[in-house]
Coordinates of C-alpha atoms in Angstrom, one line a residue:
R1 CA 4.0 41.5 153.3
V2 CA 3.4 41.7 149.6
S3 CA 0.3 43.1 148.0
N4 CA -1.8 41.1 145.7
D5 CA -1.0 43.4 142.8
G6 CA 2.7 42.6 143.2
V7 CA 2.0 38.8 143.1
V8 CA -0.2 39.2 140.1
L9 CA 2.5 41.3 138.4
V10 CA 5.1 38.6 139.0
Q11 CA 2.8 35.9 137.6
V12 CA 2.0 37.9 134.5
M13 CA 5.7 38.6 133.9
E14 CA 6.6 34.9 134.3
A15 CA 3.8 33.9 131.9
A16 CA 5.1 36.5 129.4
G17 CA 8.6 35.1 129.7
R18 CA 7.4 31.5 129.1
A19 CA 5.4 32.7 126.1
A20 CA 8.5 34.4 124.6
G21 CA 10.6 31.3 125.2
G22 CA 7.9 29.2 123.5
W23 CA 7.8 31.4 120.4
R24 CA 11.6 31.4 120.3
V25 CA 11.6 27.5 120.4
Q26 CA 8.9 27.4 117.7
G27 CA 11.0 29.7 115.5
H28 CA 14.0 27.4 115.8
L29 CA 11.9 24.4 115.1
A30 CA 10.5 26.1 112.0
V31 CA 14.0 26.7 110.7
L32 CA 14.9 23.0 111.4
Y33 CA 11.8 21.9 109.5
S34 CA 12.8 24.1 106.6
F35 CA 16.3 22.5 106.6
V36 CA 14.8 19.0 106.6
F37 CA 12.4 19.9 103.8
W38 CA 14.9 21.4 101.4
S39 CA 17.7 18.9 102.1
Q40 CA 15.4 16.1 101.0
F41 CA 13.9 18.0 98.0
K42 CA 15.6 16.2 95.1
P43 CA 13.3 15.8 92.0
S44 CA 16.1 13.9 90.2
E45 CA 16.3 11.1 92.8
P46 CA 13.9 8.6 91.2
F47 CA 15.7 9.0 87.9
L48 CA 19.3 8.7 89.0
V49 CA 19.9 5.4 87.3
D50 CA 18.2 6.6 84.1
Y51 CA 20.3 9.7 84.2
L52 CA 23.6 7.9 84.7
V53 CA 22.8 5.3 82.0
D54 CA 21.1 7.4 79.4
S55 CA 22.7 10.8 79.8
K56 CA 26.1 10.0 81.2
G57 CA 26.7 6.9 79.2
F58 CA 27.4 4.4 82.0
T59 CA 26.3 0.8 81.7
N60 CA 23.9 -0.8 84.1
H61 CA 26.8 -3.0 85.4
E62 CA 29.0 0.0 86.1
V63 CA 26.2 1.8 88.1
F64 CA 25.3 -1.2 90.3
Q65 CA 28.7 -2.8 90.7
L66 CA 31.2 0.1 90.6
V67 CA 29.3 3.2 91.8
F68 CA 26.4 2.4 94.2
P69 CA 28.3 -0.1 96.4
L70 CA 30.8 2.7 97.3
Y71 CA 27.9 4.5 99.1
V72 CA 27.3 1.4 101.2
Y73 CA 30.9 1.0 102.1
A74 CA 31.4 4.7 102.9
R75 CA 28.5 5.1 105.3
M76 CA 30.2 3.5 108.4
P77 CA 33.3 5.7 108.5
F78 CA 31.3 8.8 108.0
N79 CA 28.9 7.8 110.7
A80 CA 31.9 7.5 113.0
L81 CA 33.2 10.9 111.9
V82 CA 29.8 12.5 112.7
G83 CA 29.8 11.1 116.2
V84 CA 33.3 12.5 116.8
L85 CA 32.5 15.9 115.4
S86 CA 29.4 16.2 117.6
E87 CA 31.5 15.8 120.7
L88 CA 34.1 18.4 119.8
P89 CA 33.8 21.7 121.7
C90 CA 34.2 23.7 118.5
C91 CA 31.4 21.8 116.8
S92 CA 27.8 20.8 117.7
A93 CA 24.8 19.1 116.2
R94 CA 24.0 22.2 114.3
G95 CA 27.6 22.5 113.0
V96 CA 27.2 18.9 111.8
L97 CA 24.1 19.9 109.8
V98 CA 26.1 22.7 108.2
A99 CA 28.8 20.2 107.1
G100 CA 26.1 17.9 105.8
G101 CA 24.6 20.7 103.8
V102 CA 27.9 21.5 102.2
C103 CA 28.4 17.8 101.2
S104 CA 24.9 17.6 99.8
L105 CA 25.5 20.6 97.6
A106 CA 28.8 19.1 96.5
T107 CA 26.9 15.9 95.5
A108 CA 24.5 17.8 93.3
I109 CA 27.4 19.6 91.6
L110 CA 29.4 16.4 90.9
T111 CA 26.4 14.5 89.6
R112 CA 25.3 17.3 87.4
F113 CA 28.5 18.5 85.8
T114 CA 30.8 15.5 85.7
A115 CA 30.7 12.5 83.4
T116 CA 33.7 10.4 84.4
L117 CA 33.5 7.3 86.6
W118 CA 35.9 8.7 89.2
F119 CA 33.8 11.8 89.9
Q120 CA 30.6 9.8 90.1
Q121 CA 32.3 7.4 92.5
G122 CA 33.4 10.5 94.6
A123 CA 29.8 11.6 94.7
Q124 CA 28.9 8.5 96.6
F125 CA 31.3 9.5 99.4
T126 CA 29.7 13.0 99.6
V127 CA 26.2 11.6 99.7
A128 CA 27.3 9.1 102.4
A129 CA 28.6 12.1 104.5
T130 CA 25.3 13.9 103.8
F131 CA 23.2 11.1 105.1
A132 CA 25.5 10.5 108.1
S133 CA 25.0 14.2 109.1
R134 CA 21.2 13.7 109.3
Y135 CA 21.6 11.9 112.7
A136 CA 22.1 15.4 114.2
V137 CA 18.6 16.4 113.1
A138 CA 16.9 14.3 115.8
A139 CA 19.4 15.5 118.4
V140 CA 18.6 19.2 117.6
A141 CA 14.9 18.4 117.8
F142 CA 15.2 16.9 121.2
A143 CA 17.3 19.8 122.4
L144 CA 14.7 22.3 121.3
T145 CA 11.6 20.5 122.5
P146 CA 10.2 20.1 126.0
P147 CA 9.9 16.4 127.1
A148 CA 6.1 16.5 126.9
H149 CA 6.4 17.2 123.2
F150 CA 9.2 14.8 122.2
Q151 CA 6.9 12.5 120.3
R152 CA 5.1 15.3 118.4
S153 CA 8.4 16.9 117.4
I154 CA 10.1 13.8 116.2
H155 CA 7.1 12.6 114.2
T156 CA 6.8 16.1 112.6
V157 CA 10.5 16.1 111.6
R158 CA 10.0 12.7 110.0
A159 CA 6.7 13.7 108.3
T160 CA 8.4 16.8 106.9
L161 CA 11.2 14.7 105.4
L162 CA 8.7 12.3 103.8
L163 CA 6.5 15.1 102.5
S164 CA 9.6 16.7 100.9
N165 CA 10.4 13.4 99.2
C166 CA 6.9 13.1 98.0
C167 CA 6.7 16.7 96.5
S168 CA 10.1 16.3 94.8
A169 CA 9.3 12.9 93.3
L170 CA 6.0 14.1 92.0
L171 CA 7.5 17.3 90.6
G172 CA 10.2 15.3 88.8
E173 CA 7.7 12.8 87.3
V174 CA 5.4 15.6 86.1
L175 CA 8.3 17.6 84.6
R176 CA 9.7 14.5 82.8
D177 CA 6.4 13.0 81.5
E178 CA 4.2 16.0 80.9
T179 CA 6.7 18.7 79.7
G180 CA 9.4 16.4 78.3
I181 CA 12.3 18.4 79.7
P182 CA 15.7 16.7 79.9
L183 CA 16.7 15.0 83.1
S184 CA 19.6 17.5 83.5
V185 CA 17.0 20.2 84.4
L186 CA 15.9 18.1 87.4
F187 CA 19.5 18.1 88.7
D188 CA 19.6 21.9 88.3
I189 CA 16.6 22.1 90.6
D190 CA 18.6 20.0 93.1
L191 CA 21.3 22.7 93.1
V192 CA 18.7 25.3 94.1
S193 CA 17.1 23.2 96.9
Q194 CA 20.4 22.1 98.4
S195 CA 21.6 25.8 98.5
L196 CA 18.4 26.6 100.4
A197 CA 19.1 23.8 102.8
L198 CA 22.6 25.0 103.4
L199 CA 21.2 28.5 104.1
S200 CA 18.8 27.1 106.7
A201 CA 21.6 25.2 108.4
F202 CA 23.6 28.4 108.7
L203 CA 20.5 30.2 110.1
L204 CA 20.2 27.5 112.8
V205 CA 23.8 28.2 113.9
V206 CA 23.2 32.0 113.9
L207 CA 20.1 31.6 116.0
S208 CA 21.9 29.4 118.4
C209 CA 24.8 31.9 118.8
T210 CA 22.3 34.8 119.2
A211 CA 20.4 32.9 121.9
S212 CA 23.6 32.1 123.8
L213 CA 24.8 35.7 123.7
T214 CA 21.5 37.2 124.7
P215 CA 21.1 37.3 128.5
P216 CA 17.8 36.2 129.9
P217 CA 15.5 39.1 130.9
V218 CA 15.5 40.2 134.5
L219 CA 12.0 40.5 135.9
E220 CA 11.7 43.3 138.4
A221 CA 9.0 43.0 141.0
P222 CA 8.1 44.4 144.4
M223 CA 8.6 40.9 145.8
S224 CA 11.9 39.6 146.9
R225 CA 12.7 36.0 145.8
T226 CA 13.2 33.8 148.8
W227 CA 13.1 30.3 147.1
V228 CA 15.7 28.3 145.1
S229 CA 14.7 26.0 142.3
V230 CA 15.5 22.3 142.2
A231 CA 17.6 22.8 139.0
E232 CA 19.7 25.5 140.6
V233 CA 20.4 23.3 143.7
A234 CA 21.3 20.3 141.5
E235 CA 23.6 22.5 139.4
A236 CA 25.3 24.0 142.4
A237 CA 25.9 20.7 144.2
A238 CA 26.5 18.4 141.2
A239 CA 30.2 17.8 141.6
P240 CA 33.4 19.3 142.7
P241 CA 34.8 22.1 140.5
A242 CA 36.2 20.6 137.3
P243 CA 39.0 22.0 135.2
R244 CA 37.8 24.7 132.8
T245 CA 39.3 23.1 129.8
P246 CA 39.2 19.3 130.1
S247 CA 41.6 17.4 127.9
G248 CA 40.6 15.6 124.8
C249 CA 41.3 12.2 126.4
A250 CA 39.0 13.1 129.3
R251 CA 36.2 14.1 126.9
A252 CA 36.6 11.0 124.9
K253 CA 36.4 8.8 128.1
A254 CA 33.3 10.7 129.2
S255 CA 31.6 10.2 125.9
A256 CA 32.5 6.5 125.7
K257 CA 31.2 6.0 129.3
D258 CA 27.9 7.7 128.6
L259 CA 27.5 5.7 125.4
W260 CA 28.0 2.5 127.3
L261 CA 25.4 3.6 129.8
Y262 CA 22.9 4.3 127.0
F263 CA 23.3 0.9 125.4
R264 CA 22.5 -0.7 128.7
L265 CA 19.0 0.7 128.7
R266 CA 16.4 -1.9 127.6
C267 CA 14.5 0.3 125.1
V268 CA 17.7 1.4 123.5
V269 CA 18.9 -2.2 123.2
W270 CA 15.7 -3.4 121.5
W271 CA 15.5 -0.5 119.1
T272 CA 19.2 -0.8 118.2
V273 CA 18.6 -4.4 117.2
W274 CA 15.7 -3.3 115.1
A275 CA 17.7 -0.4 113.5
I276 CA 20.6 -2.7 112.6
A277 CA 18.3 -5.1 110.8
M278 CA 15.9 -2.7 109.2
N279 CA 18.4 0.0 108.1
T280 CA 20.4 -2.7 106.5
T281 CA 17.4 -4.2 104.6
H282 CA 15.9 -0.9 103.8
G283 CA 19.1 0.6 102.5
L284 CA 19.8 -2.4 100.2
A285 CA 16.2 -2.6 99.0
L286 CA 15.9 1.1 98.2
T287 CA 19.2 0.9 96.4
Y288 CA 18.4 -2.0 94.1
W289 CA 14.6 -2.0 93.7
Q290 CA 14.9 -0.1 90.3
N291 CA 17.2 -2.8 89.0
L292 CA 14.8 -5.5 90.2
L293 CA 12.1 -3.8 88.3
R294 CA 14.2 -3.8 85.2
E295 CA 14.9 -7.5 85.6
K296 CA 11.1 -8.1 85.5
G297 CA 11.1 -6.6 82.0
V298 CA 9.5 -3.3 82.9
R299 CA 11.0 -0.6 80.7
H300 CA 8.3 2.1 80.7
D301 CA 8.2 2.7 84.5
H302 CA 6.5 5.2 86.7
N303 CA 9.1 5.4 89.4
G304 CA 8.5 9.0 90.2
Y305 CA 4.8 8.4 90.9
L306 CA 5.7 5.4 93.0
S307 CA 8.2 7.4 95.1
A308 CA 5.7 10.2 95.5
S309 CA 3.0 7.7 96.7
M310 CA 5.3 5.9 99.0
Y311 CA 6.5 9.1 100.7
L312 CA 3.1 10.7 100.8
A313 CA 1.5 7.7 102.5
A314 CA 4.4 7.4 105.0
A315 CA 4.2 11.1 105.7
V316 CA 0.4 10.9 106.4
L317 CA 0.8 7.9 108.7
T318 CA 3.8 9.4 110.5
A319 CA 2.0 12.7 111.1
A320 CA -1.2 11.0 112.1
S321 CA 0.5 8.9 114.8
R322 CA 2.5 11.8 116.4
Q323 CA 0.2 11.7 119.5
S324 CA -0.6 8.1 119.6
S325 CA -0.3 6.7 123.1
L326 CA 0.0 3.1 121.7
L327 CA 3.4 4.0 120.2
R328 CA 4.8 5.3 123.5
G329 CA 5.2 1.7 124.8
H330 CA 4.9 -1.9 123.7
T331 CA 8.5 -1.8 122.4
S332 CA 9.0 -5.5 121.9
A333 CA 5.6 -6.1 120.3
L334 CA 6.1 -3.2 117.8
I335 CA 9.6 -4.4 116.9
V336 CA 8.6 -8.1 116.2
A337 CA 5.5 -7.0 114.2
S338 CA 7.6 -4.6 112.1
L339 CA 10.3 -7.1 111.3
L340 CA 7.9 -9.9 110.5
S341 CA 5.7 -7.8 108.3
S342 CA 8.7 -6.3 106.5
G343 CA 10.1 -9.7 105.7
I344 CA 6.7 -10.8 104.2
L345 CA 6.4 -7.6 102.2
L346 CA 9.9 -8.1 100.6
C347 CA 9.0 -11.6 99.6
M348 CA 5.8 -10.3 98.0
V349 CA 7.8 -7.7 96.1
V350 CA 9.9 -10.5 94.5
I351 CA 7.0 -12.8 93.6
S352 CA 4.8 -10.1 92.2
T353 CA 4.4 -10.3 88.4
H354 CA 2.5 -7.0 87.7
Q355 CA 4.0 -3.6 88.0
L356 CA 1.1 -2.3 90.1
A357 CA 1.4 -5.1 92.6
F358 CA 5.2 -4.5 92.7
Y359 CA 4.6 -0.9 93.5
G360 CA 2.0 -1.7 96.1
W361 CA 4.0 -4.1 98.2
L362 CA 7.0 -1.8 98.0
L363 CA 4.8 1.1 99.2
L364 CA 3.7 -0.9 102.3
F365 CA 7.3 -1.8 103.1
Q366 CA 8.3 1.9 102.9
C367 CA 5.4 3.0 105.2
N368 CA 6.3 0.3 107.7
F369 CA 9.9 1.4 107.8
E370 CA 9.3 5.2 108.0
V371 CA 6.6 5.1 110.7
M372 CA 8.6 2.7 112.9
T373 CA 11.8 4.8 112.4
A374 CA 9.9 7.8 113.9
V375 CA 8.8 5.6 116.8
A376 CA 12.3 4.2 117.4
T377 CA 13.8 7.7 117.4
Y378 CA 11.3 9.0 119.8
Q379 CA 11.3 6.0 122.2
A380 CA 15.1 5.7 122.4
G381 CA 15.7 9.4 122.6
A382 CA 13.0 9.9 125.3
E383 CA 14.4 7.1 127.4
V384 CA 18.0 8.5 127.2
S385 CA 16.7 12.0 128.0
E386 CA 14.7 10.7 131.0
F387 CA 17.7 8.7 132.1
C388 CA 19.9 11.8 132.1
S389 CA 17.3 13.9 134.0
V390 CA 17.0 11.3 136.7
G391 CA 20.8 11.4 137.1
V392 CA 20.6 15.2 137.8
S393 CA 17.8 14.7 140.3
Y394 CA 19.8 12.0 142.2
I395 CA 22.8 14.3 142.4
A396 CA 20.7 16.9 144.1
E397 CA 19.2 14.3 146.5
V398 CA 22.6 12.9 147.5
S399 CA 24.0 16.4 148.2
W400 CA 21.0 17.2 150.5
D401 CA 21.5 14.0 152.6
A402 CA 25.3 14.4 152.7
T403 CA 25.3 15.1 156.5
S404 CA 23.2 12.1 157.4
R405 CA 24.9 9.4 155.3
P406 CA 28.4 7.9 155.5
K407 CA 30.7 8.9 152.7
D408 CA 31.2 5.3 151.6
Q409 CA 27.5 4.8 151.2
Q410 CA 27.1 8.0 149.2
R411 CA 30.0 7.1 146.9
S412 CA 28.6 3.5 146.3
Q413 CA 25.1 4.8 145.5
C414 CA 26.5 7.5 143.1
G415 CA 28.5 4.8 141.3
R416 CA 25.4 2.7 140.8
L417 CA 22.7 5.2 140.1
L418 CA 24.3 8.3 138.7
S419 CA 23.6 8.9 135.1
P420 CA 25.0 11.4 132.6
C421 CA 23.8 15.0 133.0
S422 CA 23.5 15.6 129.2
A423 CA 22.0 13.4 126.5
R424 CA 24.6 12.8 123.8
L425 CA 21.9 11.8 121.2
T426 CA 24.0 12.6 118.1
L427 CA 26.6 10.2 119.4
L428 CA 24.0 7.6 120.2
F429 CA 22.4 7.8 116.8
S430 CA 25.7 7.9 114.9
A431 CA 26.9 4.8 116.9
T432 CA 23.7 3.0 115.9
G433 CA 24.4 4.1 112.3
I434 CA 27.9 2.6 112.6
L435 CA 26.5 -0.7 113.6
S436 CA 24.0 -0.5 110.8
G437 CA 26.7 0.4 108.3
A438 CA 28.8 -2.5 109.4
S439 CA 25.9 -4.9 109.0
E440 CA 25.0 -3.4 105.6
T441 CA 28.6 -3.8 104.4
V442 CA 28.7 -7.4 105.4
V443 CA 25.3 -8.2 103.9
Q444 CA 26.2 -6.3 100.8
A445 CA 29.4 -8.3 100.3
A446 CA 27.7 -11.6 101.1
V447 CA 24.7 -11.3 98.7
S448 CA 26.8 -9.7 95.9
S449 CA 29.2 -12.6 95.9
T450 CA 26.5 -15.2 96.1
W451 CA 23.8 -13.9 93.7
R452 CA 24.0 -11.7 90.7
S453 CA 20.3 -11.5 90.2
M454 CA 18.2 -9.2 92.4
G455 CA 15.4 -11.6 93.1
P456 CA 17.4 -14.0 95.3
R457 CA 18.9 -11.0 97.1
F458 CA 15.5 -9.6 98.1
L459 CA 14.3 -13.1 99.2
C460 CA 17.3 -13.5 101.4
L461 CA 16.7 -10.2 103.1
G462 CA 13.0 -11.1 103.7
F463 CA 13.8 -14.5 105.2
G464 CA 16.4 -12.9 107.4
L465 CA 14.0 -10.4 108.9
G466 CA 11.5 -13.2 109.5
G467 CA 14.1 -15.3 111.3
L468 CA 15.2 -12.4 113.4
A469 CA 11.5 -11.8 114.4
I470 CA 11.3 -15.4 115.7
L471 CA 14.5 -15.0 117.7
L472 CA 13.2 -11.8 119.3
V473 CA 10.0 -13.6 120.3
A474 CA 12.1 -16.1 122.1
A475 CA 14.2 -13.4 123.7
R476 CA 10.9 -11.7 124.9
G477 CA 9.9 -15.0 126.4
L478 CA 13.2 -15.3 128.3
E479 CA 12.6 -11.8 129.6
E480 CA 9.2 -12.8 131.0
L481 CA 10.7 -16.0 132.5
A482 CA 13.5 -14.1 134.2
A483 CA 11.0 -11.5 135.5
W484 CA 8.7 -14.3 136.8
R485 CA 11.6 -16.0 138.6
W486 CA 12.7 -12.7 140.1
R487 CA 9.2 -12.0 141.4
R488 CA 8.9 -15.5 142.8
R489 CA 12.3 -15.3 144.6
S490 CA 11.6 -11.9 146.0
S491 CA 8.2 -13.0 147.3
S492 CA 9.5 -16.1 149.0
S493 CA 12.5 -14.4 150.6
L494 CA 11.1 -11.1 151.8
G495 CA 7.3 -11.5 151.6
V496 CA 4.8 -10.4 149.1
G497 CA 4.1 -7.1 150.8
N498 CA 7.8 -6.0 150.7
G499 CA 8.2 -5.6 147.0
T500 CA 10.2 -2.4 147.2
Q501 CA 12.6 -3.9 149.8
A502 CA 13.0 -7.1 147.7
A503 CA 13.8 -5.1 144.6
N504 CA 16.5 -3.1 146.5
A505 CA 18.0 -6.2 148.0
I506 CA 18.3 -8.0 144.7
L507 CA 19.4 -5.1 142.6
G508 CA 21.9 -3.9 145.2
S509 CA 20.6 -0.3 145.5
S510 CA 18.8 1.8 148.0
P511 CA 15.3 3.1 147.4
Q512 CA 15.3 6.6 145.8
V513 CA 14.0 9.3 148.1
P514 CA 11.7 11.9 146.6
L515 CA 13.3 15.3 146.1
R516 CA 12.8 17.6 149.0
P517 CA 11.1 20.9 148.3
S518 CA 13.6 23.8 148.5

């Protein structure tokens, strides 16, 4: 028998342990938010073209034909490199962030202190590596956050990024217009902010190492523990003992297999299609919109205020939707609406004749992209995380029923239903980035060789998004048709009341048994 005081003491100590763990997670997330803020804090960004043309002496043709295209072409190989680094035992998602911080600081140094074409072209490679490393931010956020708070964490990360862009653009515009300081001072501020970002990335790694070296506290109580948690049973019975140091080939095969499983999930497939189309369009539009504005005859621009307004509006919308239940589902409807509206907005940007209208349509396009990027990251990452957790549960279930099932049946069910035990989100996001980079490279080469003017390029991108939206509507109709035929076939063959048996017979799998209490 155990006294009530002992039970209360155990409950209090467990609650204290959960509270301490929650504060530790919040501290790690705060450092991650700090890294995101400072890594994006670049007051010079809206004036990069002006700085290269007016201060460095490059021509408009050199900037848009010899410098900026290198960034587009370099993104794909660096995305692949980030995916490989995230799977190495000596590296992790946090290590990738440190490498990205180093590249970002190198970009600021090259842009500020070099004036030759070769060095400015080299800066495009370092900035491509910097942006590729940002795929690890979402992976770290998912790793630090409980599943119930995935949406809030991802939206907060995205809102922090957008708020940083807003503050930096506003600061740059005020310093240039109100105080009249040279643009080189803005790049000096970039050096400070990127140094702080690198410091935050190092702090993330230090906190991770400290947490891994610190053993969990042992709670002494006058009550002996007689139960075993489901997670411990699953971990103990997951698989036969594996070699302590798997070979590089084995790790590569496991990563490729898991990635293949991820891309078979419906939500991941839909959002991957959206990401390829929208990342391509958004990257090209944000690269060339300043040149399009110059073609319209606007010389006295307010690009800093525009950038600040775009990022502020997107940050507010992203933060406001961080707990929206509507954005947790309706995948196909959200994707079609986003693509169609983005295509229309790009066309409106081209046909607008006034500077204010130009800025307004571009602001709406930016808000659409940023909010839906947060939704895409959350939905795809949450589905992969849930898929992996279901795999762990099924391992435990098979091990408990091992004595009552034939070995062949156990093996066949494991082969069909078993999912990865760990979510390789950095690998997934970098693979999506590779596909987006390949698409952007192809589109960049196609539109550059066809049109020299910016207007037709933007119109082509807008019509392409509209056409893809129509194709996805047709694909959604085919999905509904296939589902209707499946329901009709199952009802006619096994009866309306046997929906579960019909599903198992058609899909070739056994019904999943609820986990037994330990």
